[in-house]
Backbone as CSV, one residue per row, in Angstrom:
resi,resn,N_x,N_y,N_z,CA_x,CA_y,CA_z,C_x,C_y,C_z
1,UNK,-67.692,212.956,58.218,-68.135,212.786,59.498,-67.862,211.054,60.330
2,UNK,-67.331,210.542,61.463,-66.811,210.505,62.076,-67.351,209.761,62.967
3,UNK,-68.133,209.831,63.890,-69.609,209.247,64.396,-70.109,208.630,63.684
4,UNK,-70.147,207.504,64.474,-71.208,206.512,63.363,-72.659,206.059,64.372
5,UNK,-72.495,206.885,65.202,-74.028,206.802,66.206,-74.492,208.449,66.983
6,UNK,-74.796,209.230,65.376,-74.423,210.495,65.845,-76.308,210.822,65.633
7,UNK,-76.201,211.709,66.950,-77.974,212.564,66.981,-77.850,214.120,67.409
8,UNK,-77.944,214.530,66.254,-77.995,215.875,65.906,-79.130,216.671,66.636
9,UNK,-79.100,218.051,66.955,-80.084,218.553,67.725,-80.831,219.891,66.731
10,UNK,-82.100,220.443,66.512,-82.037,221.068,66.311,-82.566,222.240,66.909
11,UNK,-81.941,223.171,67.513,-82.591,224.502,68.571,-83.561,225.699,67.267
12,UNK,-84.521,225.476,68.173,-85.323,226.586,67.433,-86.526,227.149,68.400
13,UNK,-87.013,228.798,68.109,-88.623,229.214,68.684,-89.287,229.539,67.946
14,UNK,-91.093,229.017,68.446,-91.338,228.422,67.566,-92.129,230.723,67.404
15,UNK,-91.802,231.795,68.224,-92.239,232.653,68.608,-91.391,233.372,69.813
16,UNK,-91.349,234.770,69.347,-89.949,235.719,70.019,-90.306,235.760,71.793
17,UNK,-91.069,234.987,72.589,-91.438,235.658,73.406,-91.558,233.932,74.718
18,UNK,-91.541,232.956,72.899,-91.898,232.134,73.478,-89.805,231.339,73.716
19,UNK,-89.936,229.532,74.886,-88.583,230.070,74.788,-87.991,228.590,73.938
20,UNK,-86.957,228.184,73.912,-86.555,227.749,72.672,-87.077,226.362,72.612
21,UNK,-87.479,225.775,71.336,-87.576,224.679,71.452,-86.065,223.206,70.475
22,UNK,-86.655,222.547,70.679,-85.347,221.224,70.126,-85.748,219.879,69.387
23,UNK,-85.520,219.849,68.676,-85.922,218.720,67.365,-84.565,217.490,67.461
24,UNK,-85.045,216.508,67.749,-83.866,215.670,67.537,-84.017,215.489,66.062
25,UNK,-82.849,214.981,65.086,-82.010,214.960,63.561,-82.358,212.936,63.800
26,UNK,-83.267,212.261,62.873,-82.696,210.679,62.671,-81.343,211.415,61.502
27,UNK,-80.465,210.695,61.502,-79.331,211.200,60.088,-78.635,209.513,60.464
28,UNK,-78.911,209.391,59.398,-78.486,207.873,58.766,-76.566,207.211,58.727
29,UNK,-75.509,207.394,58.849,-73.951,207.024,58.719,-73.853,205.720,57.913
30,UNK,-73.517,205.892,56.798,-73.946,204.815,55.701,-72.002,204.817,54.570
31,UNK,-72.329,203.474,54.634,-70.678,203.302,54.559,-70.645,201.975,53.524
32,UNK,-70.424,201.929,52.057,-71.335,200.631,51.209,-69.934,199.337,51.553
33,UNK,-69.638,198.293,51.303,-69.228,197.054,52.103,-67.771,197.571,50.730
34,UNK,-67.021,197.533,51.302,-65.133,197.532,50.649,-64.742,196.229,50.053
35,UNK,-65.807,195.013,49.309,-64.839,193.932,49.243,-66.809,193.063,49.463
36,UNK,-66.966,192.725,48.512,-68.124,191.325,47.843,-68.203,190.523,47.506
37,UNK,-67.128,189.035,47.816,-66.895,187.501,47.715,-67.950,186.496,48.240
38,UNK,-67.660,185.602,46.875,-68.930,184.461,47.091,-67.972,182.986,47.296
39,UNK,-68.504,182.348,47.313,-67.310,181.073,46.848,-68.216,180.032,47.968
40,UNK,-67.786,179.127,48.190,-68.604,177.331,49.023,-68.186,177.080,50.431
41,UNK,-68.962,177.011,50.762,-68.545,176.372,52.110,-67.621,174.754,52.906
42,UNK,-67.160,175.574,52.730,-66.168,173.338,52.912,-66.235,172.698,51.737
43,UNK,-65.384,173.632,50.821,-65.588,172.415,49.919,-64.903,173.498,48.475
44,UNK,-63.769,172.704,47.290,-63.667,173.542,47.031,-62.971,172.267,45.637
45,UNK,-63.638,172.816,44.115,-63.116,172.446,43.134,-64.559,171.686,42.441
46,UNK,-64.456,170.203,41.887,-66.073,169.931,41.143,-66.846,169.726,42.214
47,UNK,-68.235,170.144,41.633,-69.610,169.771,42.756,-69.809,168.074,41.797
48,UNK,-70.868,167.824,42.644,-71.327,165.998,42.217,-72.717,166.343,42.113
49,UNK,-73.349,165.665,41.115,-74.771,166.058,40.694,-75.397,164.907,41.860
50,UNK,-76.499,165.827,42.668,-77.841,164.778,43.300,-76.925,165.389,45.242
51,UNK,-75.526,166.326,45.484,-75.137,166.177,47.003,-75.307,168.212,47.262
52,UNK,-75.781,168.076,48.440,-75.689,169.868,48.790,-74.777,170.473,48.587
53,UNK,-74.647,171.704,48.280,-73.998,172.397,48.963,-74.184,173.586,49.245
54,UNK,-73.223,174.105,50.403,-73.487,175.585,50.656,-73.132,177.339,50.268
55,UNK,-73.143,177.768,49.583,-73.272,178.786,48.974,-73.032,180.071,49.644
56,UNK,-71.447,180.299,49.595,-71.267,181.591,51.112,-71.275,182.988,50.394
57,UNK,-71.579,184.353,50.979,-71.632,185.357,50.350,-70.597,186.242,51.862
58,UNK,-69.213,186.782,51.086,-68.942,187.701,52.613,-68.642,188.926,52.140
59,UNK,-68.908,189.385,52.761,-69.648,191.377,53.243,-68.970,192.112,53.946
60,UNK,-68.021,193.288,53.624,-66.618,193.275,54.785,-67.352,194.694,54.906
61,UNK,-66.999,195.161,55.560,-66.641,196.181,56.556,-68.045,197.645,55.644
62,UNK,-69.606,196.835,56.161,-70.730,197.905,55.990,-71.888,198.860,56.922
63,UNK,-72.233,199.581,57.032,-72.406,200.524,57.906,-74.220,200.689,57.236
64,UNK,-75.280,201.037,57.685,-75.367,200.424,58.880,-75.879,198.814,58.103
65,UNK,-75.504,197.993,58.618,-75.486,196.579,58.560,-76.620,196.223,58.502
66,UNK,-77.446,196.363,59.306,-79.710,196.088,59.734,-79.498,196.165,58.763
67,UNK,-79.278,197.548,57.464,-79.880,197.986,56.274,-79.261,197.164,55.568
68,UNK,-78.316,196.058,55.302,-77.890,195.606,54.524,-79.715,194.200,53.693
69,UNK,-79.379,193.813,52.567,-79.616,193.179,51.945,-78.632,192.522,50.992
70,UNK,-79.050,191.045,50.775,-78.074,190.321,50.028,-78.478,189.201,48.747
71,UNK,-78.149,189.874,48.356,-79.131,188.265,46.952,-78.113,187.597,46.423
72,UNK,-78.959,186.085,46.620,-77.382,185.442,45.397,-78.712,185.100,44.060
73,UNK,-77.806,184.445,43.162,-78.034,185.166,41.579,-77.427,183.848,41.613
74,UNK,-78.348,183.227,40.482,-78.162,181.703,39.542,-77.426,182.636,37.771
75,UNK,-76.864,183.025,37.037,-77.271,183.386,36.258,-77.656,184.486,36.259
76,UNK,-79.129,184.881,35.810,-79.445,186.480,35.616,-80.708,185.322,36.427
77,UNK,-81.426,184.467,37.600,-82.750,184.344,38.772,-82.373,184.260,39.806
78,UNK,-82.303,185.118,40.290,-82.513,185.826,42.163,-82.702,184.557,42.422
79,UNK,-82.516,184.252,43.374,-82.183,182.917,44.293,-82.775,183.423,46.127
80,UNK,-83.106,184.527,45.869,-83.818,184.878,47.230,-82.502,185.400,47.969
81,UNK,-83.462,187.021,48.833,-82.616,187.709,49.263,-82.186,186.878,50.975
82,UNK,-81.040,187.892,51.151,-80.924,187.614,52.018,-81.009,189.031,53.201
83,UNK,-81.119,188.874,54.923,-80.920,190.304,55.544,-80.573,189.747,56.645
84,UNK,-79.633,191.057,57.546,-78.116,190.867,58.362,-79.146,190.057,59.437
85,UNK,-78.247,189.096,60.231,-79.225,189.624,61.802,-78.121,190.039,62.300
86,UNK,-77.755,191.162,62.132,-77.634,192.694,63.201,-78.112,193.485,62.673
87,UNK,-79.279,194.455,63.728,-80.275,194.780,63.920,-79.484,196.424,63.975
88,UNK,-78.550,196.038,65.197,-78.152,197.421,65.906,-76.872,198.189,65.953
89,UNK,-75.903,197.100,65.307,-75.087,197.930,64.318,-74.647,199.002,64.449
90,UNK,-73.952,200.114,64.896,-74.472,201.417,63.639,-72.863,201.759,62.618
91,UNK,-72.362,200.593,63.319,-71.065,200.842,63.005,-70.246,199.989,61.866
92,UNK,-69.506,200.460,60.976,-68.850,199.141,60.068,-68.616,197.663,60.658
93,UNK,-69.643,196.818,59.940,-68.925,194.972,60.371,-69.547,194.259,59.444
94,UNK,-69.162,192.582,59.327,-68.312,192.171,58.211,-70.206,191.119,58.903
95,UNK,-70.305,190.420,57.954,-70.922,189.361,57.754,-71.205,188.188,56.386
96,UNK,-70.915,187.207,57.093,-70.986,185.944,56.330,-72.933,185.694,55.746
97,UNK,-73.169,185.643,54.391,-74.492,185.170,54.388,-74.196,183.405,53.600
98,UNK,-75.140,182.620,53.915,-75.433,181.161,53.373,-76.944,181.049,52.323
99,UNK,-75.802,179.940,51.221,-77.624,179.830,50.715,-77.223,177.848,50.842
100,UNK,-78.556,177.737,50.619,-77.700,175.708,50.138,-78.849,176.100,48.803
101,UNK,-77.596,175.548,48.395,-78.170,174.223,47.337,-78.186,172.901,46.761
102,UNK,-79.231,172.098,45.751,-78.650,171.039,45.818,-78.528,171.289,44.472
103,UNK,-76.610,170.681,44.084,-76.101,170.432,42.450,-77.283,169.878,41.815
104,UNK,-77.077,169.953,39.918,-77.653,168.797,39.243,-76.980,168.730,38.143
105,UNK,-76.669,168.084,36.380,-76.542,168.375,35.981,-76.125,169.888,35.234
106,UNK,-77.113,169.947,35.501,-77.726,171.876,34.431,-77.324,172.820,35.240
107,UNK,-76.636,173.012,35.879,-76.022,173.664,37.042,-74.291,174.110,36.711
108,UNK,-74.271,172.282,35.501,-72.303,172.854,35.085,-72.599,173.374,34.429
109,UNK,-71.053,174.570,34.752,-71.281,175.432,34.199,-71.976,177.013,34.411
110,UNK,-72.930,176.905,34.792,-73.836,178.697,35.490,-72.736,178.797,36.106
111,UNK,-73.049,180.755,36.330,-72.347,181.579,36.780,-73.465,181.787,38.370
112,UNK,-72.622,181.672,39.376,-73.573,182.079,40.285,-72.463,183.559,40.727
113,UNK,-73.222,184.670,41.330,-73.069,185.594,41.747,-73.980,186.286,43.421
114,UNK,-73.155,187.362,44.308,-74.159,187.160,44.827,-74.151,189.326,45.619
115,UNK,-74.524,190.170,45.401,-75.211,190.994,45.362,-75.396,192.016,46.041
116,UNK,-74.403,192.941,47.620,-75.314,193.697,48.361,-75.452,194.255,48.402
117,UNK,-76.857,195.332,48.850,-77.510,196.439,48.847,-77.802,196.734,49.990
118,UNK,-77.129,198.389,50.030,-78.136,199.392,51.383,-79.448,200.140,51.075
119,UNK,-80.265,199.023,51.624,-81.813,199.613,51.411,-82.353,201.503,52.643
120,UNK,-81.582,201.857,52.260,-81.617,203.222,53.480,-83.005,204.160,52.745
121,UNK,-83.721,202.983,52.186,-85.644,203.779,52.787,-85.044,204.759,51.500
122,UNK,-86.417,206.081,51.036,-87.113,207.230,51.128,-86.154,208.185,50.862
123,UNK,-85.657,208.246,51.310,-85.255,209.275,51.591,-83.710,209.014,52.423
124,UNK,-83.203,207.981,51.539,-81.849,207.557,51.366,-81.620,207.880,50.341
125,UNK,-80.194,207.219,49.139,-79.568,208.054,48.204,-80.485,206.933,47.306
126,UNK,-80.861,207.601,45.938,-81.300,206.514,44.668,-80.284,206.743,43.751
127,UNK,-80.036,205.718,43.484,-80.357,204.139,43.570,-80.050,204.038,44.899
128,UNK,-79.786,203.148,45.429,-79.477,202.560,47.036,-77.818,202.150,46.602
129,UNK,-76.648,202.502,46.936,-75.091,201.859,46.680,-75.749,200.391,47.013
130,UNK,-74.393,200.250,45.281,-74.738,198.052,45.573,-73.945,197.775,45.269
131,UNK,-72.661,196.663,46.137,-71.765,196.334,45.333,-71.343,194.736,45.091
132,UNK,-71.711,194.487,44.010,-71.488,192.584,43.542,-69.907,192.526,43.531
133,UNK,-70.465,191.010,44.093,-69.375,190.128,43.659,-69.539,189.564,42.976
134,UNK,-67.694,188.947,42.025,-67.617,188.517,40.955,-68.191,187.148,40.551
135,UNK,-68.224,186.284,39.099,-69.263,185.592,39.003,-68.582,184.524,39.203
136,UNK,-68.556,183.574,39.836,-68.751,182.120,40.500,-69.662,180.826,38.995
137,UNK,-68.184,180.131,38.263,-68.044,179.341,37.746,-69.108,178.853,37.634
138,UNK,-69.178,177.394,37.919,-69.950,176.240,39.081,-69.504,174.053,37.908
139,UNK,-68.405,173.948,38.109,-68.406,172.963,37.468,-69.098,171.163,38.001
140,UNK,-69.542,170.894,38.319,-70.161,169.506,37.808,-70.412,168.382,37.434
141,UNK,-69.812,167.366,37.935,-69.512,166.641,37.325,-70.478,164.949,37.396
142,UNK,-71.396,164.816,36.732,-72.322,163.159,36.803,-72.717,162.255,35.815
143,UNK,-72.700,161.119,36.764,-71.903,159.835,35.636,-72.487,159.937,33.899
144,UNK,-72.737,159.327,33.591,-72.933,159.190,31.902,-74.733,159.337,31.712
145,UNK,-75.809,160.011,31.195,-76.979,159.286,31.171,-77.629,159.032,29.525
146,UNK,-77.754,158.215,28.880,-78.806,157.942,27.401,-79.775,158.469,27.586
147,UNK,-79.947,159.787,26.721,-80.916,160.418,26.309,-82.437,159.399,25.552
148,UNK,-82.229,159.101,25.000,-83.397,157.471,25.131,-83.782,156.777,26.129
149,UNK,-83.889,155.081,25.659,-84.201,154.731,26.696,-83.123,153.715,27.606
150,UNK,-82.678,152.819,27.778,-81.215,151.757,27.997,-81.775,150.553,28.093
151,UNK,-82.423,150.485,27.214,-83.442,148.945,26.356,-83.383,149.195,25.453
152,UNK,-83.401,148.900,24.155,-83.960,148.703,23.403,-84.500,148.090,22.403
153,UNK,-85.687,148.000,21.686,-87.004,147.194,20.699,-86.234,146.593,19.463
154,UNK,-86.122,144.958,19.444,-85.428,144.238,18.455,-84.409,144.705,17.395
155,UNK,-83.748,145.134,16.926,-83.088,146.019,15.001,-83.145,144.356,14.916
156,UNK,-84.150,144.625,13.734,-83.821,143.959,12.251,-83.159,144.732,11.156
157,UNK,-81.919,143.709,10.459,-81.104,144.344,9.594,-81.157,143.220,8.360
158,UNK,-81.065,143.111,7.412,-80.546,142.437,6.061,-79.660,142.272,5.854
159,UNK,-78.944,141.188,6.114,-78.086,140.385,5.677,-76.626,141.147,4.520
160,UNK,-75.668,141.980,5.012,-75.283,142.256,3.161,-75.598,144.049,3.247
161,UNK,-76.511,144.236,4.412,-76.701,145.790,4.738,-75.969,146.882,5.994
162,UNK,-76.248,147.464,6.358,-74.621,148.299,6.571,-75.256,147.960,8.161
163,UNK,-75.009,148.115,9.400,-75.621,148.179,10.672,-74.904,149.112,11.416
164,UNK,-75.173,150.557,12.183,-74.958,151.392,13.398,-76.019,150.865,13.873
165,UNK,-75.113,150.757,15.963,-75.330,151.687,16.806,-74.962,152.507,17.403
166,UNK,-75.755,153.507,18.254,-75.216,154.336,18.588,-75.795,154.476,20.379
167,UNK,-75.373,154.262,20.622,-75.038,154.746,22.519,-74.875,155.891,23.073
168,UNK,-74.932,157.355,22.203,-74.069,158.088,22.617,-74.833,158.998,23.671
169,UNK,-74.063,158.427,24.798,-73.984,160.063,26.484,-73.785,160.555,26.154
170,UNK,-74.519,161.757,27.569,-73.801,162.248,28.031,-73.466,162.363,29.509
171,UNK,-71.419,163.493,29.834,-71.451,163.054,31.568,-70.184,164.581,31.077
172,UNK,-70.162,164.257,33.460,-68.783,165.009,33.022,-68.099,165.003,34.191
173,UNK,-66.617,164.119,33.562,-66.655,163.876,32.713,-66.464,163.268,31.237
174,UNK,-66.384,163.638,29.776,-66.926,163.690,29.017,-66.878,161.380,28.666
175,UNK,-68.123,160.585,28.719,-67.809,159.352,29.433,-66.453,158.805,27.693
176,UNK,-65.558,157.601,28.083,-65.136,156.790,27.043,-66.594,155.326,27.032
177,UNK,-66.082,154.456,25.850,-66.872,153.225,25.299,-66.767,152.229,25.322
178,UNK,-67.248,151.088,25.675,-66.901,149.505,25.693,-68.156,149.761,25.273
179,UNK,-67.913,148.368,23.866,-68.606,147.913,23.643,-68.788,146.109,23.778
180,UNK,-69.421,145.457,23.748,-69.298,143.763,24.042,-70.810,143.232,23.554
181,UNK,-70.421,141.423,22.382,-71.271,141.136,22.031,-71.491,140.146,23.216
182,UNK,-72.829,140.266,23.152,-72.790,138.911,25.096,-72.939,137.742,24.524
183,UNK,-72.423,136.629,25.152,-71.720,137.049,26.817,-70.306,137.734,26.835
184,UNK,-69.446,137.348,26.001,-68.123,138.246,26.333,-67.451,138.681,24.804
185,UNK,-68.028,138.899,23.909,-66.792,138.699,23.224,-66.564,140.485,23.247
186,UNK,-65.561,141.532,23.527,-65.673,142.853,23.317,-64.793,143.229,22.132
187,UNK,-65.713,144.442,21.292,-65.458,144.278,20.162,-65.030,146.142,20.192
188,UNK,-64.288,145.969,19.446,-63.643,148.131,18.908,-64.947,148.349,18.088
189,UNK,-64.741,149.830,18.501,-63.867,150.793,18.947,-63.817,151.733,20.231
190,UNK,-63.625,151.993,21.042,-63.443,152.973,21.562,-64.222,154.206,21.448
191,UNK,-65.982,154.192,21.209,-66.853,155.153,20.395,-67.684,154.235,20.429
192,UNK,-68.829,156.275,20.743,-70.315,155.775,21.306,-70.744,155.508,19.927
193,UNK,-70.455,155.174,18.976,-71.475,154.666,17.385,-70.549,153.116,17.470
194,UNK,-71.088,151.724,17.469,-70.427,150.609,15.942,-71.133,150.389,14.782
195,UNK,-70.205,151.192,13.633,-70.655,150.633,12.376,-70.291,149.321,12.309
196,UNK,-71.222,148.752,10.895,-70.665,147.465,10.651,-71.366,147.401,9.522
197,UNK,-70.789,147.494,8.228,-70.196,147.911,6.356,-70.800,146.839,6.508
198,UNK,-71.412,145.152,7.009,-72.334,144.894,5.859,-72.679,143.269,6.781
199,UNK,-73.684,143.485,7.216,-74.211,142.726,8.462,-74.846,141.784,7.528
200,UNK,-73.647,140.185,9.056,-73.710,139.099,8.539,-75.423,137.831,9.160
201,UNK,-75.170,136.797,9.411,-75.573,136.535,10.633,-74.637,136.421,11.963
202,UNK,-73.562,136.347,11.989,-72.735,136.231,12.790,-72.438,137.343,13.472
203,UNK,-73.713,138.449,13.029,-73.932,140.069,14.084,-74.856,140.105,14.857
204,UNK,-75.106,138.874,14.303,-76.778,138.674,15.237,-76.537,138.645,16.771
205,UNK,-77.487,139.156,17.492,-77.127,138.725,19.196,-77.365,139.981,20.327
206,UNK,-77.154,140.083,21.832,-77.373,142.040,22.149,-76.143,141.767,22.042
207,UNK,-76.067,142.964,22.719,-74.658,144.488,22.144,-75.292,145.051,23.541
208,UNK,-74.254,144.703,24.693,-73.460,146.294,25.230,-73.257,146.967,25.200
209,UNK,-73.632,148.222,25.996,-72.329,149.634,25.639,-72.660,150.486,26.622
210,UNK,-70.793,150.335,27.432,-70.982,150.896,28.494,-70.264,151.391,28.670
211,UNK,-71.043,153.261,29.202,-70.311,154.725,29.221,-69.952,154.642,30.747
212,UNK,-68.814,154.757,30.655,-67.904,155.223,31.856,-67.046,155.982,31.895
213,UNK,-67.123,156.990,33.413,-66.915,157.392,34.013,-65.970,157.684,34.631
214,UNK,-65.839,158.900,35.773,-64.814,158.832,36.847,-66.721,158.656,38.244
215,UNK,-66.867,159.593,37.662,-68.652,159.122,38.214,-69.332,158.060,38.316
216,UNK,-69.499,157.406,36.979,-70.215,156.417,37.319,-70.406,155.034,36.027
217,UNK,-70.877,154.586,35.763,-70.938,153.111,34.441,-72.935,153.522,34.184
218,UNK,-72.765,153.879,32.874,-74.035,153.534,31.949,-74.499,152.887,31.594
219,UNK,-74.855,150.998,30.784,-74.966,149.961,30.439,-76.228,150.851,28.938
220,UNK,-76.240,150.581,28.064,-77.366,150.359,26.972,-77.035,149.225,26.601
221,UNK,-78.172,148.224,26.081,-78.337,146.888,25.294,-79.072,147.342,23.747
222,UNK,-78.743,146.421,22.475,-78.721,146.200,21.390,-79.665,145.188,21.479
223,UNK,-80.498,144.677,20.844,-80.604,143.397,20.090,-80.894,143.655,18.483
224,UNK,-80.176,142.698,17.777,-79.422,143.460,16.867,-80.031,140.892,16.211
225,UNK,-81.815,141.275,15.058,-82.066,140.451,14.583,-81.102,140.743,13.120
226,UNK,-80.444,138.988,12.171,-80.155,139.840,11.202,-80.871,139.145,9.753
227,UNK,-81.696,139.011,9.201,-82.838,138.385,7.897,-81.726,137.494,7.106
228,UNK,-81.886,137.171,6.886,-81.306,136.339,5.080,-81.630,137.491,4.281
229,UNK,-81.352,136.934,2.882,-81.242,138.244,3.225,-81.937,137.624,1.218
230,UNK,-83.460,137.655,0.511,-83.994,136.500,-0.309,-83.873,136.864,-1.735
231,UNK,-83.527,137.919,-2.428,-83.400,138.131,-2.984,-82.433,137.231,-4.004
232,UNK,-81.185,137.065,-3.791,-81.106,136.447,-4.563,-80.853,134.771,-4.276
233,UNK,-81.962,134.632,-3.713,-83.294,132.998,-3.779,-83.686,133.077,-4.749
234,UNK,-85.161,134.368,-4.913,-85.577,135.019,-5.876,-85.108,134.853,-7.046
235,UNK,-84.298,135.525,-7.387,-83.407,135.387,-8.768,-83.045,134.003,-9.289
236,UNK,-82.797,132.837,-7.996,-83.164,132.024,-8.041,-84.300,130.993,-8.914
237,UNK,-84.624,131.506,-8.403,-86.087,130.760,-8.024,-86.972,131.044,-9.832
238,UNK,-86.329,132.330,-10.315,-87.122,133.038,-11.467,-86.938,131.683,-12.346
239,UNK,-84.760,131.828,-12.629,-84.220,131.337,-13.413,-84.817,130.220,-13.740
240,UNK,-84.949,129.231,-12.376,-85.911,127.030,-12.080,-86.482,127.731,-13.163
241,UNK,-87.882,128.347,-12.625,-89.552,128.350,-13.261,-88.630,128.956,-14.991
242,UNK,-88.250,129.652,-15.427,-87.458,129.769,-16.650,-87.125,128.600,-17.775
243,UNK,-86.274,127.927,-16.667,-86.199,126.324,-17.619,-87.182,125.648,-17.656
244,UNK,-88.004,125.767,-16.371,-89.185,124.649,-16.757,-89.662,124.764,-17.364
245,UNK,-90.733,126.044,-17.688,-91.780,127.220,-18.544,-91.647,126.816,-20.378
246,UNK,-90.146,127.418,-20.437,-89.818,127.264,-21.588,-88.731,127.093,-22.144
247,UNK,-88.436,126.244,-21.143,-86.883,125.596,-22.526,-87.240,124.537,-22.291
248,UNK,-87.568,123.107,-21.207,-88.483,121.978,-20.724,-88.889,121.677,-22.303
249,UNK,-89.983,122.095,-21.845,-91.087,122.085,-22.497,-90.555,121.531,-24.392
250,UNK,-89.534,121.874,-24.592,-88.640,121.918,-26.124,-88.094,120.603,-25.607
251,UNK,-86.703,120.049,-25.200,-86.616,119.180,-25.303,-87.853,117.341,-24.363
252,UNK,-88.501,117.544,-24.529,-89.409,116.694,-24.484,-90.830,116.783,-25.333
253,UNK,-90.545,117.989,-26.423,-91.462,117.154,-27.099,-90.690,116.460,-28.379
254,UNK,-89.209,116.858,-28.079,-88.167,115.461,-29.004,-87.291,114.161,-28.134
255,UNK,-87.850,114.227,-26.956,-87.639,113.161,-26.779,-88.684,112.305,-25.626
256,UNK,-89.822,112.470,-25.180,-90.582,112.053,-24.972,-90.732,111.349,-25.548
257,UNK,-91.095,110.504,-25.264,-91.732,108.635,-26.772,-92.369,107.465,-25.549
258,UNK,-93.505,107.241,-25.070,-94.107,106.386,-25.212,-93.908,106.539,-23.433
259,UNK,-94.185,107.939,-23.242,-93.973,107.421,-21.656,-92.212,107.709,-21.394
260,UNK,-91.792,107.559,-21.607,-90.107,107.285,-21.075,-89.307,108.818,-21.138
261,UNK,-88.576,109.284,-20.174,-88.047,110.267,-19.676,-86.853,110.067,-20.671
262,UNK,-85.748,109.412,-21.262,-84.884,109.186,-21.774,-84.693,108.369,-23.504
263,UNK,-83.307,109.366,-24.430,-83.705,109.829,-25.525,-84.136,108.064,-26.717
264,UNK,-84.567,108.844,-27.201,-85.815,107.579,-28.642,-84.189,106.946,-29.074
265,UNK,-84.226,105.818,-28.961,-83.768,104.814,-30.526,-84.299,104.961,-31.826
266,UNK,-83.600,104.832,-32.998,-84.352,104.332,-34.244,-85.228,103.319,-34.108
267,UNK,-86.500,103.496,-35.189,-87.478,102.736,-35.102,-88.356,102.791,-33.653
268,UNK,-88.274,104.028,-32.276,-89.242,103.994,-31.348,-90.893,105.366,-31.311
269,UNK,-91.777,104.474,-31.382,-92.728,105.325,-31.593,-92.334,106.485,-30.777
270,UNK,-92.562,108.133,-31.379,-92.788,109.233,-29.672,-94.397,109.989,-30.236
271,UNK,-93.773,110.046,-28.845,-95.447,111.111,-29.054,-95.358,112.352,-28.935
272,UNK,-96.059,113.728,-29.944,-96.096,114.778,-29.603,-97.089,114.786,-30.492
273,UNK,-97.407,116.924,-30.509,-98.517,117.329,-30.227,-97.490,118.538,-31.323
274,UNK,-98.540,118.801,-32.606,-98.052,119.068,-33.793,-98.946,120.838,-33.084
275,UNK,-97.887,121.672,-33.953,-98.940,123.182,-34.070,-100.727,123.388,-33.650
276,UNK,-101.428,122.538,-34.548,-102.496,122.636,-34.580,-102.893,122.291,-32.832
277,UNK,-101.806,121.530,-31.903,-102.559,120.860,-30.862,-102.935,119.399,-31.187
278,UNK,-101.851,118.413,-32.517,-103.277,117.393,-32.574,-102.700,116.356,-32.084
279,UNK,-102.950,115.375,-30.601,-101.539,113.854,-30.508,-101.294,113.289,-32.204
280,UNK,-100.043,112.673,-32.008,-99.486,112.413,-33.661,-98.542,111.601,-33.043
281,UNK,-98.217,110.261,-34.005,-97.276,109.710,-33.480,-96.493,109.486,-34.518
282,UNK,-95.125,108.985,-34.392,-95.030,108.310,-35.575,-93.181,108.166,-34.687
283,UNK,-92.346,107.966,-35.654,-91.364,106.760,-35.018,-90.154,107.740,-35.344
284,UNK,-89.477,107.526,-34.366,-88.069,107.861,-34.172,-87.776,108.725,-35.179
285,UNK,-87.489,108.063,-36.009,-86.276,108.294,-37.633,-87.134,109.553,-38.070
286,UNK,-88.451,108.703,-38.724,-89.522,109.895,-38.970,-90.141,111.606,-38.633
287,UNK,-90.061,111.056,-36.595,-89.421,112.455,-36.663,-88.217,113.263,-36.802
288,UNK,-86.917,112.618,-36.292,-86.092,112.759,-36.233,-85.962,114.021,-38.468
289,UNK,-86.279,112.747,-38.929,-85.802,114.019,-40.913,-86.889,114.625,-41.322
290,UNK,-88.358,114.358,-40.157,-89.041,115.741,-40.427,-87.809,116.911,-40.305
C-alpha cells in the first residue's frame, strides 16, 4: 500500500432489475513510528532541585499522526497523555511532545521514558501498535539536608564520659563537613561525626557543623554542657566521714584532757568514759598505765 489517503469504492447490485450501487469504504493506512526518543529541552547535565525543566518526546514518521497518543512515565507512574495537534495529516509525519516537571531531590535516579501508541479504534489492530523510548536516568543536585532539627536542645555529658555529635546530612554531590567550636576554633575531622573519648570542661560550649557541596551549605548547631563527675567527691566525703566517726573518737578517748585537744602531760587530769558510759577522771599517768 502506497496511497495514504485512499478511498476504495465497493460496487454492488441489490437486485437483477435494479441499477448498480456503490459504497465508500473507510480505510486507515497506518505506520508505527520509526523511532521514539526522550530528552530535555535546552538542557543537559544534572538538574537542580526546585527548578523547572521540560521533557521532550520525539516521534518520527508515524501515520496517521492524529491517532497518536504519547504518554510520559516517571518510573512506572504515568504523568499524563498527550495527543497530537495535527489531526488531518494522513501521510507519515513527525512531532515533538513536551511535559514540564519540577525537579526535587526525590527525582534523583528516577527513570523517565515516553510511549507512543497508535489508537486506531476497535477495528484496528489489537493490541494497538506501541513504540517506547529508552529510559532516561535523571540526576538531581541539591544542597545538604539534615534529617533532624538544625538547632538541638542542650546535650549534657558527665566529665570523663565519651561525647559523640552527629550532623549527618543528605546531599548531591556528597557533602564535606567542617566542625567549629564557636566562636572560631576549627576542629578535625572532615566527618559528619565528632567524637571525643573523654569529655572535659573545655569541651563544653556551642558547636557548629557546616555541611557543604556545590549547591549550598547547611549548618547544624549543638550546645554541649559538661557537668562535673561527683563520684570522686563522694568517695572523698565517705573517707572523711569514716575518719570522723570511727577513727577520731579513738584518739579523743586517749587525748582529750580538761577540754584540751593537745596531747596530755604526766599528771594532767583526763576525762573519758568507760565501756558502761560512766564518766571517769584520772591523771594521765594512771590512764597510760591502765
